[in-house]
Amino acid sequence: MAAPAVSDEAIAAFEEALVDADPAGAKRQLQALPGWSVAQLADGLVVPAFDRLGGAFERGEVALSQLYIASRVCETLLDELRSGARPSDAPRPRLGVAVLEDHHVLGKRILLSVLRAAGHTPIDLGHGLGAEALARRAREERLEVLLVSVLMLRSALRVKELVAMLARDGGPMLPVLVGGAPFRLDPKLADEVHASGWGRSATDALRLVAEVVDDWAGVP
Amino acid sequence: MIGARAERLTPAERIGCVVRGERADRIAYFLNAGLHGAGLVGASIRELFGRADLAVEGALAVQQRLGNDLVTSFTHAAGEVEAFGGEAIYFDDGPPNAGAPPLTAASLGALTAPSLAHPALAIRLEVTRALVARVDGRIPVVGALVAPFSLPAMQLGLPAWFDLLHDAPREAERLLAVNVEHCVAFGRAQLAAGASVILAFEPLASPTMTSRPLFRALGLPALRRMLAGLGGPCGVSTASAPILGVARELADAGAALLYASEGDDLAAVGRAAGDRAAVLGNLNGVAMRGWSADDVDREVRALVARHRGGRPVIVAEHHGEIPLQVPFETLVRLAEGLRRYGGLDGDADA
Ligand code: B12
């Protein structure tokens, strides 16, 4: 069921509490919507708040440390609400998140928190995986969307290999969404390595995943 | 061998001009392609950074081919976490990376600064001494270290460091105190080995990386103590994260050089630095990989035009290390263009 509309003020107040690392304040905003299911809170409040946070991060108004803490606070809050609640029956794609080649895990950590807070149940495939190992793991887990984070340029360039392997192995088409510093520093890179999409901020993952799902809905 | 050609000023004299805010004979530049040194001396990256003699030959080969006005004894940041019990993972096609973080929040109580005799630190001092001997005062040698507030990104990993800063600032302060002690000792030893200046990598000082209250409460005081303790000139690099928002505070704290990022307005960073710090920057190394010859020429024209106008800066890649995937010919063309057209006294025209 679609979430009823939440006022811009409520979203802004929720976002502000997250940026200030104020779990109590964030909780008050959630409680100000009594009777809402967790899924409705996620879609109506959490997703738009992350969208605003991503924009603020992009404009340099919110620092990475704040984005990370905000995602952590939000994930914990929503986890609390979900425990005991009936799992959402909204269809969710099978998501996997991994760090290709690299050992830099912060990007993945933020991705996981953001996705979980929004109601996804992403599988953490770990870090330091080569293209071949990651392609294999993605198939074993029967993923429908693979999100890849990297920090080093050499790792970003390996995405091309990963995509080629997934295209060759005869499995169903698996969109690969990417992000990390090299993609921010060279916006042409994502196309060059044949990624299905890329984001400047981990919060963009919500929009990117939604776009992939919308594309499926369009397939007869 | 661009660097072998005779010029009016030595690199040291040219850099001296920039530091004093004076015009030199031409644009000063530092295309730091340390990783490319491996290919130039026929070694792997692991060999290059594992043997002081090769590291020196690599650094000098890059300087000679590109005619850089600076040379550095920096090899890889991950070496500094090896001294704290971590490991460096080597690759053939990129810089070494730190492996699993060696420290946890629980292990900080017993932590002490590592000995400078640790092989990962000792080799950097050896490289510094040898480089200094080889350049004989003609080229400033830049030492380097990962600064106190950013080093925990490798010691603990960034998520655990942000958790600690946020949840247990007193514990974070304890780690910062050890890191200040280490950075002061390592930096002083590099200066004693003859380095002209130390470059401290402190990306977590950037407003895009940490909130200002966090930085001002914990990061800036540690950096100030380090800068005061070094007893010699030290620059600050934010490793290509924007620096403008913190440039004035860094200059106030005593930074002698500021590394501007692609996204920074160079002139504004210069104004914030005033006459206290010289500015380096702000070429985007990752994007350079895709530059055609025309792109290089366009970039040279833009750099020359900008330099004719404003206060001199040292043209450099904004992170401090050009990715190996940037073709060396691109760098040679860039260096040649800067030399041919970068005369500041109007004797050469673009
Ligand atoms: C802080 C920093 C450091 C610190 C700490 C690094 C660390 N984490 O361990 C220090 C000083 C130690 C350091 C060292 C090095 N660094 Co450094 N560093 C940076 C800096 C400034 C930020 C990196 C960071 O950790 N960001 C945090 C993460 C979370 O940010 P992010 O990846 O951008 O993620 C955000 C988005 O991109 C997005 N995102 C991420 N993944 C995904 C995935 C999806 C699907 C989506 C949608 C979005 C998304 O979400 C995040 C925010 O919401 C960058 C430059 C920059 N401007 O970003 C260079 C940078 C990462 N470093 C770089 C390099 C090379 C190094 C060294 C190898 C240098 C050397 N020779 O030693 C070492 C390696 C250190 C190590 N750990 O092994 C390069 C890497 C690219 C390249 N040239 O190959 C960069 C990009 C600098 C540059 N301009 O070239 N570094």
XYZ file of C-alpha atoms and ligand atoms in Angstrom:
661
model
C 0.000 0.000 0.000
C 1.350 3.429 -0.932
C 2.319 5.668 1.967
C 0.108 8.670 2.711
C 1.895 11.968 2.058
C 4.087 13.359 4.828
C 4.610 17.098 5.114
C 7.904 18.584 4.001
C 8.339 19.944 7.527
C 8.107 16.465 9.045
C 10.643 15.089 6.556
C 12.982 18.021 7.225
C 12.663 17.542 10.996
C 13.400 13.828 10.652
C 16.406 14.563 8.441
C 17.682 17.145 10.906
C 17.456 14.718 13.813
C 19.439 12.162 11.800
C 22.128 14.696 10.871
C 22.368 15.768 14.509
C 22.751 12.094 15.480
C 19.710 12.490 17.712
C 17.928 9.111 17.852
C 15.345 10.397 20.342
C 14.424 13.292 18.069
C 14.201 11.008 15.058
C 12.025 8.598 17.026
C 9.620 11.436 17.936
C 9.128 12.140 14.234
C 8.286 8.490 13.626
C 5.904 8.448 16.573
C 4.194 11.567 15.264
C 2.678 9.300 12.610
C 0.691 6.836 14.735
C -0.914 3.926 13.006
C 1.610 3.906 10.182
C 3.135 0.578 9.280
C 6.919 0.323 9.221
C 6.789 -0.003 5.449
C 4.750 3.191 5.206
C 7.189 5.003 7.505
C 10.065 3.770 5.390
C 8.531 4.914 2.119
C 6.940 8.093 3.423
C 9.597 9.412 5.768
C 12.875 7.498 5.500
C 13.265 7.422 1.720
C 12.540 11.141 1.229
C 14.765 12.034 4.202
C 17.663 10.088 2.666
C 16.971 11.779 -0.629
C 17.365 15.180 1.042
C 20.448 13.987 2.923
C 22.046 12.826 -0.313
C 21.394 16.242 -1.842
C 22.877 18.005 1.171
C 25.943 15.723 1.030
C 26.319 16.511 -2.658
C 26.165 20.260 -1.992
C 28.761 19.884 0.738
C 26.314 20.855 3.511
C 26.461 17.492 5.234
C 29.785 15.738 5.856
C 30.461 12.064 5.257
C 30.776 11.441 9.002
C 27.247 12.820 9.452
C 25.856 10.822 6.552
C 27.317 7.670 8.060
C 26.002 8.329 11.570
C 22.599 9.318 10.137
C 22.350 6.040 8.242
C 23.389 4.122 11.360
C 20.840 5.875 13.581
C 18.086 5.382 11.042
C 18.839 1.699 10.480
C 18.755 1.038 14.247
C 15.465 2.885 14.721
C 13.702 1.106 11.920
C 15.133 -2.228 13.085
C 13.569 -1.633 16.496
C 10.212 -0.890 14.925
C 10.413 -3.909 12.684
C 11.225 -6.399 15.414
C 7.941 -8.076 16.164
C 6.187 -6.406 13.246
C 4.824 -8.502 10.398
C 7.321 -8.506 7.536
C 6.258 -6.257 4.710
C 4.599 -8.080 1.844
C 5.647 -5.408 -0.627
C 7.694 -7.091 -3.347
C 11.392 -6.293 -2.915
C 14.171 -7.221 -5.333
C 16.944 -9.510 -4.111
C 19.818 -7.105 -3.528
C 23.484 -7.843 -2.925
C 26.098 -5.333 -1.822
C 29.860 -5.815 -2.190
C 33.189 -4.052 -2.298
C 35.001 -5.128 -5.454
C 38.745 -5.758 -4.986
C 39.064 -3.061 -2.294
C 39.178 -3.322 1.466
C 37.460 0.012 2.036
C 34.135 -0.794 3.602
C 32.536 2.514 4.614
C 30.679 2.987 1.325
C 29.213 -0.508 1.625
C 28.337 0.057 5.279
C 26.338 3.189 4.440
C 24.670 1.432 1.512
C 23.554 -1.447 3.738
C 22.159 0.868 6.414
C 20.294 3.042 3.930
C 18.812 0.052 2.110
C 17.806 -1.708 5.339
C 16.275 1.420 6.823
C 14.191 1.754 3.671
C 12.891 -1.802 4.065
C 15.176 -3.770 1.766
C 16.962 -6.895 2.950
C 20.273 -6.649 1.095
C 22.781 -9.481 1.300
C 26.256 -8.404 2.395
C 28.673 -10.170 0.062
C 31.739 -8.733 1.787
C 34.828 -6.953 0.519
C 38.070 -7.708 -1.254
C 36.346 -9.968 -3.806
C 37.729 -10.325 -7.328
C 35.406 -9.940 -10.317
C 35.117 -13.683 -10.846
C 34.366 -14.506 -7.215
C 31.815 -11.706 -7.027
C 30.060 -12.813 -10.215
C 29.853 -16.333 -8.835
C 28.513 -15.191 -5.454
C 25.939 -12.990 -7.148
C 24.600 -15.971 -9.094
C 24.660 -18.276 -6.082
C 22.531 -15.777 -4.205
C 20.230 -15.406 -7.230
C 20.527 -11.653 -6.988
C 18.274 -9.387 -8.978
C 20.355 -6.248 -8.433
C 24.052 -6.039 -7.512
C 25.398 -2.893 -5.841
C 29.160 -2.449 -5.991
C 31.233 0.025 -4.028
C 34.915 0.759 -4.726
C 37.471 3.308 -3.588
C 40.459 2.622 -5.843
C 40.516 3.401 -9.557
C 41.940 -0.025 -10.378
C 38.929 -1.594 -8.647
C 36.486 0.670 -10.480
C 37.974 -0.467 -13.786
C 37.386 -4.117 -12.793
C 33.629 -3.527 -12.914
C 33.907 -3.932 -16.675
C 35.208 -7.478 -16.210
C 32.471 -8.210 -13.701
C 29.736 -7.031 -16.062
C 31.227 -9.026 -18.943
C 31.325 -12.194 -16.834
C 27.717 -11.764 -15.808
C 26.731 -11.218 -19.427
C 28.560 -14.368 -20.543
C 27.409 -16.837 -17.918
C 23.975 -17.388 -19.395
C 22.132 -16.299 -16.247
C 19.356 -13.719 -16.225
C 20.304 -10.083 -16.838
C 21.720 -8.688 -13.559
C 21.909 -4.905 -13.280
C 25.155 -3.712 -11.650
C 24.886 -0.377 -9.845
C 28.142 1.272 -8.825
C 29.547 4.084 -6.724
C 32.603 5.301 -4.863
C 35.231 8.011 -5.148
C 36.554 7.177 -8.665
C 33.056 7.442 -10.124
C 32.569 10.819 -8.464
C 35.911 12.035 -9.775
C 35.268 10.844 -13.336
C 31.559 10.884 -14.161
C 32.218 9.139 -17.506
C 33.682 6.101 -15.779
C 30.405 4.315 -14.974
C 29.440 4.170 -18.661
C 32.928 3.132 -19.628
C 32.778 0.052 -17.384
C 29.222 -0.746 -18.556
C 27.539 -0.245 -15.189
C 23.743 -0.096 -15.285
C 23.780 3.019 -13.120
C 25.842 4.924 -10.598
C 25.303 7.256 -7.692
C 27.261 10.089 -6.118
C 25.922 9.206 -2.696
C 24.977 5.889 -1.111
C 21.519 7.365 -0.568
C 21.132 7.412 -4.384
C 20.961 3.618 -4.204
C 17.288 3.868 -3.219
C 16.429 5.801 -6.375
C 18.611 3.569 -8.568
C 17.053 0.369 -7.239
C 13.570 1.836 -7.641
C 14.371 2.699 -11.267
C 15.511 -0.848 -11.982
C 12.325 -2.215 -10.423
C 10.211 0.231 -12.432
C 11.948 -0.972 -15.584
C 10.907 -4.524 -14.764
C 7.352 -3.420 -14.223
C 7.446 -2.125 -17.792
C 8.516 -5.516 -19.163
C 5.418 -7.383 -20.375
C 64.544 13.879 -20.194
C 62.821 17.197 -19.753
C 64.508 17.634 -16.399
C 67.977 17.563 -17.936
C 67.437 20.797 -19.897
C 69.098 23.935 -18.575
C 66.843 26.639 -17.167
C 67.367 29.994 -15.496
C 66.340 28.865 -12.017
C 66.812 25.568 -10.243
C 63.618 23.884 -9.026
C 64.573 24.881 -5.474
C 64.889 28.542 -6.469
C 61.613 28.389 -8.388
C 59.729 26.830 -5.463
C 61.321 29.446 -3.215
C 59.774 32.156 -5.409
C 56.303 30.585 -5.157
C 56.597 30.266 -1.390
C 57.495 33.982 -1.147
C 54.609 34.817 -3.488
C 57.002 36.037 -6.189
C 56.984 35.282 -9.907
C 59.561 32.794 -11.063
C 60.914 32.144 -14.566
C 57.990 29.829 -15.317
C 55.090 27.943 -13.759
C 56.320 25.598 -11.051
C 54.848 22.111 -11.240
C 54.842 18.754 -9.511
C 53.344 15.886 -11.516
C 53.762 13.247 -8.893
C 53.801 9.993 -10.802
C 55.541 7.909 -8.158
C 53.789 4.710 -9.255
C 54.991 5.199 -12.828
C 58.513 5.056 -11.394
C 58.140 1.265 -11.248
C 57.895 0.976 -15.025
C 60.709 3.471 -15.535
C 63.148 1.407 -13.482
C 61.768 -1.983 -14.575
C 60.491 -3.064 -11.168
C 57.139 -4.135 -9.787
C 55.426 -1.778 -7.367
C 56.185 -4.159 -4.523
C 59.886 -4.126 -5.417
C 59.909 -0.377 -5.928
C 58.515 0.391 -2.489
C 60.289 -2.479 -0.773
C 63.824 -1.451 -1.636
C 65.177 1.984 -0.803
C 67.608 2.043 -3.743
C 64.812 1.293 -6.232
C 62.456 3.801 -4.625
C 65.137 6.474 -5.003
C 65.847 5.561 -8.640
C 62.112 5.536 -9.381
C 61.522 8.944 -7.833
C 64.499 10.429 -9.659
C 63.501 8.844 -12.973
C 60.058 10.456 -12.724
C 61.636 13.817 -11.833
C 64.060 13.596 -14.746
C 61.489 12.601 -17.340
C 58.931 15.169 -16.290
C 61.177 17.934 -14.987
C 59.219 18.220 -11.739
C 60.125 21.031 -9.365
C 59.703 18.753 -6.358
C 60.624 15.189 -5.598
C 59.110 13.069 -2.842
C 60.202 10.221 -0.615
C 56.556 9.180 -0.159
C 55.863 5.606 -1.184
C 52.509 4.401 0.156
C 50.224 5.368 3.009
C 49.586 1.749 3.976
C 53.231 1.478 5.098
C 52.394 3.743 8.012
C 49.768 1.365 9.347
C 52.190 -1.542 9.004
C 54.151 0.173 11.764
C 51.031 -0.198 13.947
C 50.708 -3.903 13.193
C 48.732 -3.686 9.966
C 49.601 -5.072 6.566
C 50.011 -3.628 3.102
C 48.467 -5.488 0.185
C 50.304 -5.064 -3.105
C 48.888 -4.954 -6.631
C 50.589 -4.815 -10.012
C 48.339 -2.111 -11.362
C 47.841 0.313 -8.487
C 49.061 1.556 -5.143
C 49.313 -0.793 -2.161
C 46.319 -0.732 0.177
C 46.001 -1.302 3.887
C 44.570 -4.705 4.766
C 42.370 -5.473 7.769
C 42.641 -2.728 10.414
C 45.078 -3.849 13.149
C 43.445 -1.953 16.039
C 40.069 -2.076 17.727
C 38.471 0.356 20.148
C 39.256 -2.130 22.922
C 42.975 -2.304 22.106
C 43.640 1.437 22.343
C 44.375 1.530 26.066
C 47.717 -0.226 25.652
C 48.671 1.485 22.394
C 52.044 3.217 22.066
C 53.705 4.971 19.148
C 55.774 2.615 16.981
C 59.553 2.730 16.852
C 61.089 4.602 13.920
C 63.254 1.518 13.493
C 60.184 -0.367 12.203
C 61.159 -1.406 8.664
C 58.140 0.348 7.105
C 59.203 3.689 8.610
C 62.963 3.153 8.448
C 62.851 2.632 4.684
C 61.129 5.997 4.202
C 63.879 7.715 6.193
C 66.494 5.894 4.159
C 64.813 6.972 0.907
C 64.673 10.564 2.167
C 68.379 10.629 3.061
C 69.410 9.093 -0.254
C 67.207 11.442 -2.302
C 68.528 14.457 -0.441
C 72.090 13.360 -1.177
C 71.323 12.826 -4.859
C 69.525 16.125 -5.580
C 72.226 18.121 -3.821
C 70.072 21.071 -2.860
C 68.787 21.628 -6.417
C 65.340 20.109 -5.850
C 63.325 20.291 -2.627
C 62.595 16.846 -1.211
C 59.055 16.461 0.141
C 58.576 14.077 3.046
C 55.112 12.767 3.859
C 52.966 11.230 6.544
C 49.341 10.401 7.240
C 48.229 12.914 9.862
C 46.750 12.062 13.289
C 43.039 12.514 12.536
C 43.123 10.486 9.270
C 45.528 7.708 10.264
C 42.751 5.899 12.212
C 40.970 5.315 8.876
C 43.597 2.609 8.391
C 44.260 1.757 12.056
C 40.596 1.078 12.908
C 38.859 1.423 9.549
C 36.699 4.458 8.816
C 33.399 3.082 10.164
C 34.954 2.188 13.529
C 36.781 5.536 13.644
C 33.559 7.468 13.047
C 31.828 5.298 15.662
C 34.566 6.060 18.182
C 34.617 9.802 17.452
C 30.900 9.878 17.897
C 30.337 7.437 20.747
C 33.532 7.691 22.797
C 35.373 10.960 22.085
C 37.654 10.492 25.128
C 38.909 7.178 23.687
C 39.322 8.888 20.343
C 41.469 11.510 22.032
C 43.731 8.806 23.415
C 44.345 7.444 19.923
C 44.909 10.979 18.639
C 47.526 11.575 21.333
C 49.460 8.474 20.267
C 49.147 9.509 16.621
C 50.413 13.024 17.324
C 53.424 11.538 19.079
C 54.047 9.192 16.134
C 53.574 11.897 13.487
C 55.858 14.339 15.291
C 58.581 11.700 15.624
C 58.232 10.456 12.031
C 58.022 13.978 10.613
C 60.971 15.276 12.626
C 63.043 12.287 11.539
C 62.245 13.041 7.877
C 63.227 16.682 8.380
C 66.410 15.557 10.101
C 67.085 13.277 7.111
C 67.040 16.416 4.970
C 63.442 16.742 3.747
C 62.700 20.394 2.905
C 59.076 20.099 3.914
C 56.651 17.484 5.196
C 53.314 16.908 3.523
C 50.700 15.737 5.996
C 47.759 13.857 4.480
C 44.727 14.882 6.498
C 41.636 14.336 4.328
C 39.395 14.066 7.360
C 40.030 17.794 7.885
C 37.879 18.496 4.807
C 34.366 19.779 5.574
C 33.073 17.135 3.168
C 34.526 14.389 5.342
C 33.796 15.368 8.951
C 31.371 17.773 10.598
C 32.950 21.007 11.748
C 32.151 20.494 15.436
C 33.881 17.101 15.321
C 36.910 18.427 13.476
C 37.272 21.488 15.675
C 36.883 19.531 18.896
C 39.245 16.676 18.057
C 40.937 16.907 14.658
C 42.191 20.469 14.636
C 43.778 20.432 18.104
C 45.691 17.262 17.204
C 46.840 18.762 13.913
C 47.932 21.959 15.689
C 49.980 19.970 18.179
C 51.580 18.016 15.365
C 52.430 21.137 13.353
C 53.899 22.809 16.424
C 55.879 19.703 17.346
C 57.499 19.194 13.950
C 59.742 22.198 14.275
C 59.920 22.565 10.483
C 57.699 23.405 7.509
C 54.694 21.158 6.920
C 51.951 21.301 4.312
C 48.501 19.767 4.494
C 46.753 17.745 1.794
C 43.127 16.679 2.009
C 43.819 13.966 -0.592
C 41.541 15.613 -3.189
C 38.620 16.246 -0.832
C 37.761 19.985 -0.948
C 40.035 22.092 1.273
C 38.647 25.606 0.852
C 36.313 25.450 3.841
C 39.185 24.664 6.183
C 42.048 26.476 4.416
C 42.106 29.466 6.744
C 42.123 27.290 9.868
C 44.945 25.185 8.445
C 47.012 28.257 7.596
C 46.290 29.678 11.051
C 47.479 26.404 12.566
C 50.801 26.837 10.776
C 50.483 24.851 7.522
C 53.129 25.982 5.039
C 51.513 24.435 1.944
C 47.888 23.747 1.098
C 46.851 21.193 -1.504
C 43.758 22.401 -3.353
C 41.321 19.963 -4.965
C 39.730 20.090 -8.382
C 36.525 21.348 -6.830
C 38.266 24.187 -5.006
C 38.605 27.723 -6.324
C 42.403 28.106 -6.382
C 42.320 31.857 -5.979
C 39.990 31.572 -2.995
C 42.260 28.988 -1.355
C 45.143 31.385 -2.013
C 43.266 34.243 -0.346
C 42.458 32.065 2.667
C 46.104 31.045 2.918
C 47.222 34.671 2.615
C 50.986 34.966 2.595
C 51.309 32.213 5.182
C 50.964 29.142 2.969
C 51.778 28.361 -0.660
C 49.120 26.562 -2.700
C 49.462 23.429 -4.824
C 46.809 21.989 -7.067
C 44.401 21.278 -8.552
C 44.457 18.779 -11.420
C 42.133 15.767 -11.256
C 44.333 12.689 -11.705
C 41.491 10.201 -12.075
C 39.971 12.224 -14.927
C 43.428 12.698 -16.525
C 43.320 9.070 -17.581
C 40.944 10.014 -20.370
C 42.728 13.170 -21.553
C 43.544 13.359 -25.263
C 46.474 15.426 -26.565
C 43.971 18.218 -27.277
C 42.670 18.021 -23.713
C 46.222 18.381 -22.396
C 46.864 21.416 -24.609
C 43.594 23.008 -23.505
C 44.538 22.407 -19.897
C 47.978 23.944 -20.425
C 46.405 27.068 -21.964
C 44.010 27.385 -19.029
C 46.814 26.943 -16.494
C 48.999 29.484 -18.257
C 46.190 32.031 -18.461
C 45.380 31.613 -14.799
C 48.975 31.936 -13.736
C 49.530 35.124 -15.677
C 46.783 36.667 -13.631
C 47.022 35.584 -10.037
C 49.386 34.763 -7.272
C 51.657 31.870 -8.310
C 50.760 28.337 -7.279
C 52.502 25.023 -7.826
C 50.590 23.099 -10.466
C 50.035 19.602 -9.139
C 47.641 16.703 -9.247
C 45.179 17.331 -6.410
C 45.573 14.068 -4.540
C 49.347 13.849 -4.450
C 49.760 10.709 -6.539
C 48.814 10.353 -10.191
C 47.031 7.045 -10.933
C 49.104 4.493 -12.810
C 46.358 4.317 -15.438
C 47.203 7.837 -16.655
C 49.461 7.305 -19.703
C 52.951 8.618 -19.035
C 52.897 10.380 -22.442
C 50.002 12.488 -21.161
C 52.195 13.693 -18.316
C 55.165 14.327 -20.600
C 52.985 16.437 -22.892
C 51.598 18.349 -19.928
C 55.073 19.001 -18.525
C 56.386 20.129 -21.914
C 53.450 22.442 -22.397
C 53.905 24.035 -18.985
C 57.592 24.608 -19.714
C 57.102 25.947 -23.210
C 54.205 28.262 -22.505
C 54.384 28.791 -18.779
C 56.942 31.590 -18.760
C 55.618 34.167 -16.362
C 57.668 37.036 -17.712
C 56.003 37.001 -21.100
C 58.918 35.469 -23.040
C 56.801 32.599 -24.264
C 53.269 32.719 -25.529
C 50.617 30.056 -25.671
C 40.034 9.811 3.225
C 40.946 9.331 2.128
C 42.105 8.657 2.498
C 42.473 8.371 3.947
C 41.637 7.209 4.502
C 41.319 6.153 3.470
C 40.546 4.964 3.973
N 39.244 4.971 3.922
O 41.126 4.022 4.396
C 43.982 8.063 3.818
C 44.790 9.315 4.006
C 44.516 7.004 4.767
C 44.062 7.644 2.359
C 45.041 6.839 1.859
C 45.063 6.377 0.558
N 44.350 6.810 -0.465
Co 42.895 8.015 -0.224
N 41.425 9.144 -0.177
C 40.648 9.599 0.754
C 39.456 10.419 0.212
C 39.650 11.885 0.512
C 38.110 9.911 0.763
C 38.008 8.399 0.710
C 36.976 7.788 1.633
O 37.292 6.960 2.461
N 35.748 8.138 1.476
C 34.677 7.499 2.168
C 33.813 6.718 1.196
C 32.607 6.162 1.908
O 33.434 7.640 0.216
P 33.050 7.215 -1.238
O 33.729 5.983 -1.640
O 33.188 8.372 -2.161
O 31.518 6.855 -1.026
C 30.499 7.802 -1.143
C 29.908 7.826 -2.525
O 30.895 7.664 -3.517
C 28.847 6.786 -2.481
N 29.091 5.394 -2.811
C 30.110 4.586 -2.445
N 29.906 3.357 -2.895
C 28.737 3.348 -3.543
C 28.063 2.321 -4.206
C 26.816 2.608 -4.826
C 26.085 1.524 -5.539
C 26.290 3.927 -4.771
C 25.013 4.240 -5.420
C 26.984 4.940 -4.097
C 28.194 4.643 -3.495
O 28.405 6.800 -1.150
C 29.369 7.344 -0.262
C 28.737 8.482 0.480
O 27.391 8.366 0.580
C 39.532 10.112 -1.321
C 39.288 11.267 -2.278
C 37.866 11.727 -2.376
N 37.727 12.940 -2.814
O 36.919 11.043 -2.114
C 40.964 9.599 -1.522
C 41.202 8.421 -2.478
C 40.148 7.388 -2.212
N 42.493 7.865 -2.088
C 43.108 7.375 -3.067
C 44.341 6.659 -2.926
C 45.050 6.252 -4.192
C 44.872 6.374 -1.662
C 46.141 5.574 -1.359
C 46.290 4.295 -2.147
C 47.365 6.489 -1.565
C 48.676 5.769 -1.434
N 49.410 5.651 -2.507
O 49.019 5.303 -0.396
C 45.995 5.292 0.150
C 45.349 3.939 0.471
C 44.977 3.827 1.904
C 44.412 2.507 2.295
N 43.364 2.470 3.073
O 44.940 1.509 1.907
C 42.419 7.652 -4.391
C 41.811 6.400 -5.043
C 41.662 6.490 -6.546
C 42.919 6.067 -7.239
N 43.777 7.028 -7.569
O 43.124 4.903 -7.441
C 41.386 8.730 -4.009
C 40.070 8.709 -4.765
C 42.081 10.084 -4.230
C 42.215 10.497 -5.655
N 41.681 11.626 -6.069
O 42.810 9.820 -6.457
N 43.046 8.130 1.657
